[in-house]
């Protein structure tokens, strides 16, 4: 079982940027579809972005709310998946989680079996 670890969260002003990282000690992530999800207080967890495994086409997908502002990518060593977030808005404030699955990309969180502990992103002036 993968033990995913997220990092890179923090407090940022509106319009600012953050880069989140997702890694699993001792594992490469290239064979997994990796998804980024977020959950704000009082709201359901929602899919933000996902990237298919490098065994397939490595394609990426984004929620409409983040399209054009967030970019998901993998490092060349295949050990880390990043979520570059730009033009951040207060409504992006949430705990962000990365998750892994073997299979096609999906925004549905129940389809992911391995999860990280989450990292807090707060967008506020």
Short mmCIF file of N, CA and C in Angstrom, two decimals:
data_model
loop_
_atom_site.label_atom_id
_atom_site.label_comp_id
_atom_site.label_asym_id
_atom_site.label_seq_id
_atom_site.Cartn_x
_atom_site.Cartn_y
_atom_site.Cartn_z
N UNK A 1 0.85 -1.19 0.00
CA UNK A 1 0.00 0.00 0.00
C UNK A 1 0.89 1.24 0.00
N UNK A 2 0.53 2.17 -0.89
CA UNK A 2 1.29 3.41 -0.96
C UNK A 2 1.01 4.28 0.26
N UNK A 3 2.06 4.91 0.76
CA UNK A 3 1.88 5.94 1.79
C UNK A 3 2.25 7.27 1.15
N UNK A 4 1.23 7.98 0.72
CA UNK A 4 1.45 9.23 0.03
C UNK A 4 1.63 10.36 1.03
N UNK A 5 2.50 11.29 0.68
CA UNK A 5 2.77 12.44 1.54
C UNK A 5 2.68 13.70 0.70
N UNK A 6 1.82 14.62 1.11
CA UNK A 6 1.71 15.90 0.45
C UNK A 6 2.54 16.94 1.20
N UNK A 7 3.01 17.92 0.46
CA UNK A 7 3.71 19.04 1.07
C UNK A 7 3.53 20.27 0.20
N UNK A 8 3.87 21.42 0.75
CA UNK A 8 3.83 22.65 -0.03
C UNK A 8 2.68 23.58 0.27
N UNK A 9 1.78 23.18 1.15
CA UNK A 9 0.68 24.06 1.48
C UNK A 9 1.14 25.24 2.32
N UNK A 10 0.22 26.17 2.55
CA UNK A 10 0.55 27.33 3.36
C UNK A 10 -0.45 28.44 3.18
N UNK A 11 -0.07 29.60 3.69
CA UNK A 11 -0.89 30.80 3.61
C UNK A 11 -0.37 31.67 2.46
N UNK A 12 -1.25 32.09 1.59
CA UNK A 12 -0.85 32.92 0.45
C UNK A 12 -1.92 33.97 0.21
N UNK A 13 -1.52 35.11 -0.30
CA UNK A 13 -2.48 36.16 -0.60
C UNK A 13 -3.21 35.86 -1.91
N UNK A 14 -4.39 36.41 -2.08
CA UNK A 14 -5.09 36.24 -3.36
C UNK A 14 -4.21 36.69 -4.52
N UNK A 15 -4.24 35.90 -5.58
CA UNK A 15 -3.39 36.16 -6.74
C UNK A 15 -2.04 35.50 -6.66
N UNK A 16 -1.70 34.94 -5.51
CA UNK A 16 -0.41 34.30 -5.33
C UNK A 16 -0.37 32.88 -5.87
N UNK A 17 0.77 32.23 -5.64
CA UNK A 17 1.00 30.89 -6.17
C UNK A 17 1.55 29.97 -5.09
N UNK A 18 1.28 28.69 -5.25
CA UNK A 18 1.85 27.65 -4.43
C UNK A 18 2.08 26.43 -5.30
N UNK A 19 3.05 25.61 -4.92
CA UNK A 19 3.24 24.34 -5.60
C UNK A 19 3.14 23.22 -4.57
N UNK A 20 2.19 22.35 -4.76
CA UNK A 20 2.03 21.19 -3.89
C UNK A 20 2.78 20.00 -4.49
N UNK A 21 3.30 19.16 -3.61
CA UNK A 21 4.01 17.95 -4.02
C UNK A 21 3.35 16.74 -3.41
N UNK A 22 3.42 15.65 -4.13
CA UNK A 22 2.88 14.37 -3.67
C UNK A 22 3.92 13.30 -3.97
N UNK A 23 4.35 12.59 -2.95
CA UNK A 23 5.36 11.55 -3.13
C UNK A 23 5.04 10.36 -2.24
N UNK A 24 5.63 9.22 -2.58
CA UNK A 24 5.48 8.01 -1.79
C UNK A 24 6.86 7.41 -1.58
N UNK A 25 7.26 7.32 -0.34
CA UNK A 25 8.60 6.83 -0.01
C UNK A 25 8.80 5.41 -0.53
N UNK A 26 9.87 5.22 -1.30
CA UNK A 26 10.20 3.89 -1.75
C UNK A 26 9.46 3.42 -2.98
N UNK A 27 8.62 4.29 -3.54
CA UNK A 27 7.84 3.91 -4.71
C UNK A 27 7.97 4.97 -5.79
N UNK A 28 7.89 4.52 -7.02
CA UNK A 28 7.69 5.47 -8.10
C UNK A 28 6.19 5.54 -8.39
N UNK A 29 5.78 6.65 -8.90
CA UNK A 29 4.34 6.88 -9.09
C UNK A 29 3.92 6.77 -10.55
N UNK A 30 4.85 6.36 -11.41
CA UNK A 30 4.56 6.43 -12.83
C UNK A 30 3.45 5.47 -13.26
N UNK A 31 3.26 4.37 -12.53
CA UNK A 31 2.24 3.41 -12.97
C UNK A 31 0.85 3.75 -12.44
N UNK A 32 0.77 4.79 -11.62
CA UNK A 32 -0.49 5.15 -11.00
C UNK A 32 -1.11 6.38 -11.64
N UNK A 33 -2.42 6.38 -11.70
CA UNK A 33 -3.13 7.63 -11.91
C UNK A 33 -3.12 8.37 -10.58
N UNK A 34 -2.73 9.62 -10.60
CA UNK A 34 -2.66 10.43 -9.38
C UNK A 34 -3.70 11.55 -9.48
N UNK A 35 -4.46 11.67 -8.43
CA UNK A 35 -5.46 12.73 -8.38
C UNK A 35 -5.20 13.69 -7.23
N UNK A 36 -5.54 14.92 -7.46
CA UNK A 36 -5.54 15.92 -6.39
C UNK A 36 -7.00 16.27 -6.08
N UNK A 37 -7.31 16.25 -4.81
CA UNK A 37 -8.64 16.57 -4.32
C UNK A 37 -8.52 17.66 -3.26
N UNK A 38 -9.62 18.31 -2.98
CA UNK A 38 -9.62 19.28 -1.90
C UNK A 38 -10.95 19.24 -1.16
N UNK A 39 -10.87 19.63 0.10
CA UNK A 39 -12.08 19.67 0.92
C UNK A 39 -12.04 20.91 1.79
N UNK A 40 -13.01 21.76 1.60
CA UNK A 40 -13.15 22.97 2.40
C UNK A 40 -14.10 22.67 3.55
N UNK A 41 -14.01 23.43 4.64
CA UNK A 41 -14.90 23.19 5.79
C UNK A 41 -16.36 23.23 5.37
N UNK A 42 -17.10 22.20 5.78
CA UNK A 42 -18.52 22.15 5.50
C UNK A 42 -18.89 21.75 4.10
N UNK A 43 -17.88 21.41 3.30
CA UNK A 43 -18.13 21.04 1.91
C UNK A 43 -17.65 19.63 1.64
N UNK A 44 -18.18 19.04 0.57
CA UNK A 44 -17.75 17.72 0.17
C UNK A 44 -16.38 17.79 -0.51
N UNK A 45 -15.68 16.67 -0.46
CA UNK A 45 -14.39 16.58 -1.15
C UNK A 45 -14.65 16.64 -2.65
N UNK A 46 -13.84 17.43 -3.34
CA UNK A 46 -14.01 17.56 -4.78
C UNK A 46 -12.71 17.29 -5.52
N UNK A 47 -12.84 16.74 -6.70
CA UNK A 47 -11.67 16.51 -7.53
C UNK A 47 -11.18 17.81 -8.15
N UNK A 48 -9.89 18.03 -8.10
CA UNK A 48 -9.29 19.25 -8.63
C UNK A 48 -8.59 18.96 -9.96
N UNK A 49 -7.79 17.91 -9.95
CA UNK A 49 -7.01 17.57 -11.14
C UNK A 49 -6.52 16.14 -11.02
N UNK A 50 -6.23 15.52 -12.15
CA UNK A 50 -5.64 14.19 -12.12
C UNK A 50 -4.78 14.00 -13.37
N UNK A 51 -3.85 13.06 -13.25
CA UNK A 51 -2.94 12.78 -14.36
C UNK A 51 -2.84 11.27 -14.51
N UNK A 52 -2.97 10.81 -15.73
CA UNK A 52 -2.95 9.37 -15.96
C UNK A 52 -1.52 8.85 -15.87
N UNK A 53 -1.39 7.54 -15.76
CA UNK A 53 -0.08 6.93 -15.61
C UNK A 53 0.75 7.13 -16.88
N UNK A 54 2.07 7.04 -16.72
CA UNK A 54 2.94 7.18 -17.88
C UNK A 54 2.87 5.96 -18.78
N UNK A 55 2.27 4.88 -18.28
CA UNK A 55 2.09 3.69 -19.11
C UNK A 55 1.04 3.97 -20.19
N UNK A 56 0.12 4.81 -19.86
CA UNK A 56 -0.88 5.22 -20.85
C UNK A 56 -0.37 6.49 -21.52
N UNK A 57 -1.18 7.49 -21.61
CA UNK A 57 -0.74 8.67 -22.35
C UNK A 57 -0.31 9.83 -21.45
N UNK A 58 -0.41 9.65 -20.15
CA UNK A 58 0.01 10.70 -19.24
C UNK A 58 -0.82 11.96 -19.33
N UNK A 59 -2.02 11.85 -19.80
CA UNK A 59 -2.86 13.03 -19.98
C UNK A 59 -3.35 13.57 -18.65
N UNK A 60 -3.70 14.83 -18.64
CA UNK A 60 -4.13 15.50 -17.41
C UNK A 60 -5.54 16.08 -17.58
N UNK A 61 -6.22 16.23 -16.46
CA UNK A 61 -7.58 16.72 -16.44
C UNK A 61 -7.74 17.71 -15.30
N UNK A 62 -8.65 18.65 -15.48
CA UNK A 62 -8.85 19.70 -14.49
C UNK A 62 -10.32 19.98 -14.28
N UNK A 63 -10.66 20.31 -13.04
CA UNK A 63 -11.99 20.82 -12.77
C UNK A 63 -12.14 22.19 -13.43
N UNK A 64 -13.35 22.52 -13.82
CA UNK A 64 -13.57 23.81 -14.47
C UNK A 64 -13.14 24.98 -13.59
N UNK A 65 -13.28 24.81 -12.29
CA UNK A 65 -12.98 25.90 -11.35
C UNK A 65 -11.50 26.24 -11.30
N UNK A 66 -10.64 25.34 -11.75
CA UNK A 66 -9.19 25.58 -11.67
C UNK A 66 -8.52 25.60 -13.03
N UNK A 67 -9.28 25.30 -14.08
CA UNK A 67 -8.70 25.22 -15.42
C UNK A 67 -8.06 26.56 -15.80
N UNK A 68 -6.85 26.48 -16.30
CA UNK A 68 -6.12 27.69 -16.67
C UNK A 68 -5.32 28.28 -15.54
N UNK A 69 -5.54 27.82 -14.31
CA UNK A 69 -4.79 28.35 -13.16
C UNK A 69 -3.90 27.30 -12.52
N UNK A 70 -4.33 26.03 -12.56
CA UNK A 70 -3.57 24.94 -11.94
C UNK A 70 -2.96 24.07 -13.02
N UNK A 71 -1.79 23.52 -12.72
CA UNK A 71 -1.13 22.60 -13.64
C UNK A 71 -0.61 21.41 -12.87
N UNK A 72 -0.96 20.22 -13.33
CA UNK A 72 -0.47 18.99 -12.71
C UNK A 72 0.67 18.44 -13.57
N UNK A 73 1.67 17.89 -12.92
CA UNK A 73 2.81 17.37 -13.67
C UNK A 73 3.54 16.32 -12.85
N UNK A 74 4.39 15.58 -13.52
CA UNK A 74 5.25 14.58 -12.87
C UNK A 74 6.71 14.99 -13.03
N UNK A 75 7.54 14.62 -12.06
CA UNK A 75 8.96 14.89 -12.23
C UNK A 75 9.58 13.77 -13.07
N UNK A 76 10.77 14.04 -13.61
CA UNK A 76 11.40 13.07 -14.51
C UNK A 76 11.77 11.79 -13.80
N UNK A 77 12.02 11.86 -12.51
CA UNK A 77 12.37 10.66 -11.74
C UNK A 77 11.16 9.80 -11.45
N UNK A 78 9.97 10.34 -11.76
CA UNK A 78 8.70 9.60 -11.60
C UNK A 78 8.36 9.32 -10.15
N UNK A 79 8.94 10.11 -9.24
CA UNK A 79 8.67 9.87 -7.83
C UNK A 79 7.72 10.88 -7.22
N UNK A 80 7.47 11.96 -7.93
CA UNK A 80 6.68 13.05 -7.37
C UNK A 80 5.70 13.58 -8.42
N UNK A 81 4.52 13.93 -7.94
CA UNK A 81 3.53 14.61 -8.77
C UNK A 81 3.28 15.97 -8.14
N UNK A 82 3.28 16.99 -8.97
CA UNK A 82 3.12 18.35 -8.51
C UNK A 82 1.77 18.91 -8.92
N UNK A 83 1.30 19.86 -8.12
CA UNK A 83 0.16 20.68 -8.50
C UNK A 83 0.59 22.13 -8.35
N UNK A 84 0.87 22.75 -9.48
CA UNK A 84 1.23 24.17 -9.48
C UNK A 84 -0.04 24.98 -9.51
N UNK A 85 -0.21 25.83 -8.51
CA UNK A 85 -1.42 26.63 -8.38
C UNK A 85 -1.06 28.10 -8.52
N UNK A 86 -1.67 28.77 -9.45
CA UNK A 86 -1.44 30.20 -9.66
C UNK A 86 -2.76 30.95 -9.59
N UNK A 87 -2.66 32.26 -9.51
CA UNK A 87 -3.86 33.12 -9.43
C UNK A 87 -4.84 32.60 -8.40
N UNK A 88 -4.33 32.29 -7.24
CA UNK A 88 -5.15 31.69 -6.20
C UNK A 88 -6.22 32.64 -5.71
N UNK A 89 -7.36 32.06 -5.38
CA UNK A 89 -8.53 32.81 -4.92
C UNK A 89 -8.90 32.33 -3.52
N UNK A 90 -9.58 33.16 -2.76
CA UNK A 90 -10.02 32.72 -1.42
C UNK A 90 -10.83 31.42 -1.47
N UNK A 91 -11.58 31.22 -2.53
CA UNK A 91 -12.38 30.00 -2.62
C UNK A 91 -11.54 28.75 -2.89
N UNK A 92 -10.25 28.91 -3.13
CA UNK A 92 -9.36 27.76 -3.24
C UNK A 92 -8.91 27.25 -1.88
N UNK A 93 -9.26 27.97 -0.83
CA UNK A 93 -8.88 27.56 0.52
C UNK A 93 -9.50 26.21 0.86
N UNK A 94 -8.66 25.27 1.26
CA UNK A 94 -9.11 23.90 1.55
C UNK A 94 -7.92 23.07 2.00
N UNK A 95 -8.21 21.88 2.49
CA UNK A 95 -7.17 20.87 2.66
C UNK A 95 -7.07 20.11 1.34
N UNK A 96 -5.85 20.03 0.83
CA UNK A 96 -5.60 19.38 -0.45
C UNK A 96 -4.99 18.00 -0.21
N UNK A 97 -5.54 17.02 -0.89
CA UNK A 97 -5.09 15.64 -0.77
C UNK A 97 -4.64 15.12 -2.13
N UNK A 98 -3.62 14.27 -2.11
CA UNK A 98 -3.33 13.51 -3.32
C UNK A 98 -3.73 12.06 -3.07
N UNK A 99 -4.05 11.39 -4.15
CA UNK A 99 -4.53 10.02 -4.07
C UNK A 99 -4.07 9.26 -5.31
N UNK A 100 -3.98 7.95 -5.17
CA UNK A 100 -3.49 7.11 -6.27
C UNK A 100 -4.46 5.98 -6.57
N UNK A 101 -4.50 5.63 -7.83
CA UNK A 101 -5.27 4.47 -8.24
C UNK A 101 -4.61 3.84 -9.46
N UNK A 102 -4.89 2.58 -9.65
CA UNK A 102 -4.48 1.89 -10.86
C UNK A 102 -5.70 1.85 -11.75
N UNK A 103 -5.68 2.59 -12.80
CA UNK A 103 -6.84 2.67 -13.66
C UNK A 103 -6.92 4.01 -14.34
N UNK A 104 -7.98 4.20 -15.08
CA UNK A 104 -8.13 5.43 -15.85
C UNK A 104 -8.37 6.61 -14.91
N UNK A 105 -8.02 7.80 -15.34
CA UNK A 105 -8.24 8.98 -14.50
C UNK A 105 -9.71 9.18 -14.18
N UNK A 106 -9.95 9.68 -12.98
CA UNK A 106 -11.31 9.94 -12.55
C UNK A 106 -11.31 11.04 -11.50
N UNK A 107 -12.39 11.79 -11.46
CA UNK A 107 -12.56 12.82 -10.43
C UNK A 107 -13.35 12.29 -9.23
N UNK A 108 -13.68 10.99 -9.26
CA UNK A 108 -14.49 10.41 -8.20
C UNK A 108 -13.60 9.85 -7.10
N UNK A 109 -13.61 10.46 -5.94
CA UNK A 109 -12.71 10.06 -4.87
C UNK A 109 -12.86 8.61 -4.41
N UNK A 110 -14.05 8.00 -4.42
CA UNK A 110 -14.14 6.60 -3.97
C UNK A 110 -13.34 5.63 -4.83
N UNK A 111 -12.95 6.03 -6.01
CA UNK A 111 -12.20 5.14 -6.89
C UNK A 111 -10.71 5.10 -6.56
N UNK A 112 -10.28 5.96 -5.65
CA UNK A 112 -8.87 6.01 -5.28
C UNK A 112 -8.66 5.27 -3.96
N UNK A 113 -7.67 4.41 -3.93
CA UNK A 113 -7.49 3.57 -2.75
C UNK A 113 -6.43 4.05 -1.78
N UNK A 114 -5.49 4.84 -2.25
CA UNK A 114 -4.40 5.30 -1.41
C UNK A 114 -4.45 6.82 -1.33
N UNK A 115 -4.35 7.33 -0.11
CA UNK A 115 -4.50 8.76 0.13
C UNK A 115 -3.38 9.28 1.03
N UNK A 116 -3.05 10.54 0.83
CA UNK A 116 -2.16 11.22 1.76
C UNK A 116 -2.95 11.83 2.90
N UNK A 117 -2.23 12.47 3.80
CA UNK A 117 -2.86 13.03 5.00
C UNK A 117 -3.41 14.44 4.76
N UNK A 118 -3.03 15.04 3.66
CA UNK A 118 -3.53 16.36 3.31
C UNK A 118 -2.60 17.48 3.71
N UNK A 119 -2.70 18.58 2.99
CA UNK A 119 -1.94 19.78 3.31
C UNK A 119 -2.87 20.98 3.18
N UNK A 120 -2.79 21.88 4.15
CA UNK A 120 -3.71 23.01 4.19
C UNK A 120 -3.24 24.12 3.26
N UNK A 121 -4.15 24.62 2.45
CA UNK A 121 -3.91 25.80 1.62
C UNK A 121 -4.92 26.86 2.04
N UNK A 122 -4.40 28.01 2.44
CA UNK A 122 -5.25 29.12 2.85
C UNK A 122 -4.93 30.33 1.99
N UNK A 123 -5.95 30.86 1.33
CA UNK A 123 -5.78 32.04 0.48
C UNK A 123 -6.52 33.19 1.14
N UNK A 124 -5.77 34.14 1.65
CA UNK A 124 -6.38 35.22 2.40
C UNK A 124 -5.44 36.42 2.43
N UNK A 125 -6.04 37.59 2.46
CA UNK A 125 -5.24 38.80 2.58
C UNK A 125 -5.12 39.22 4.05
#
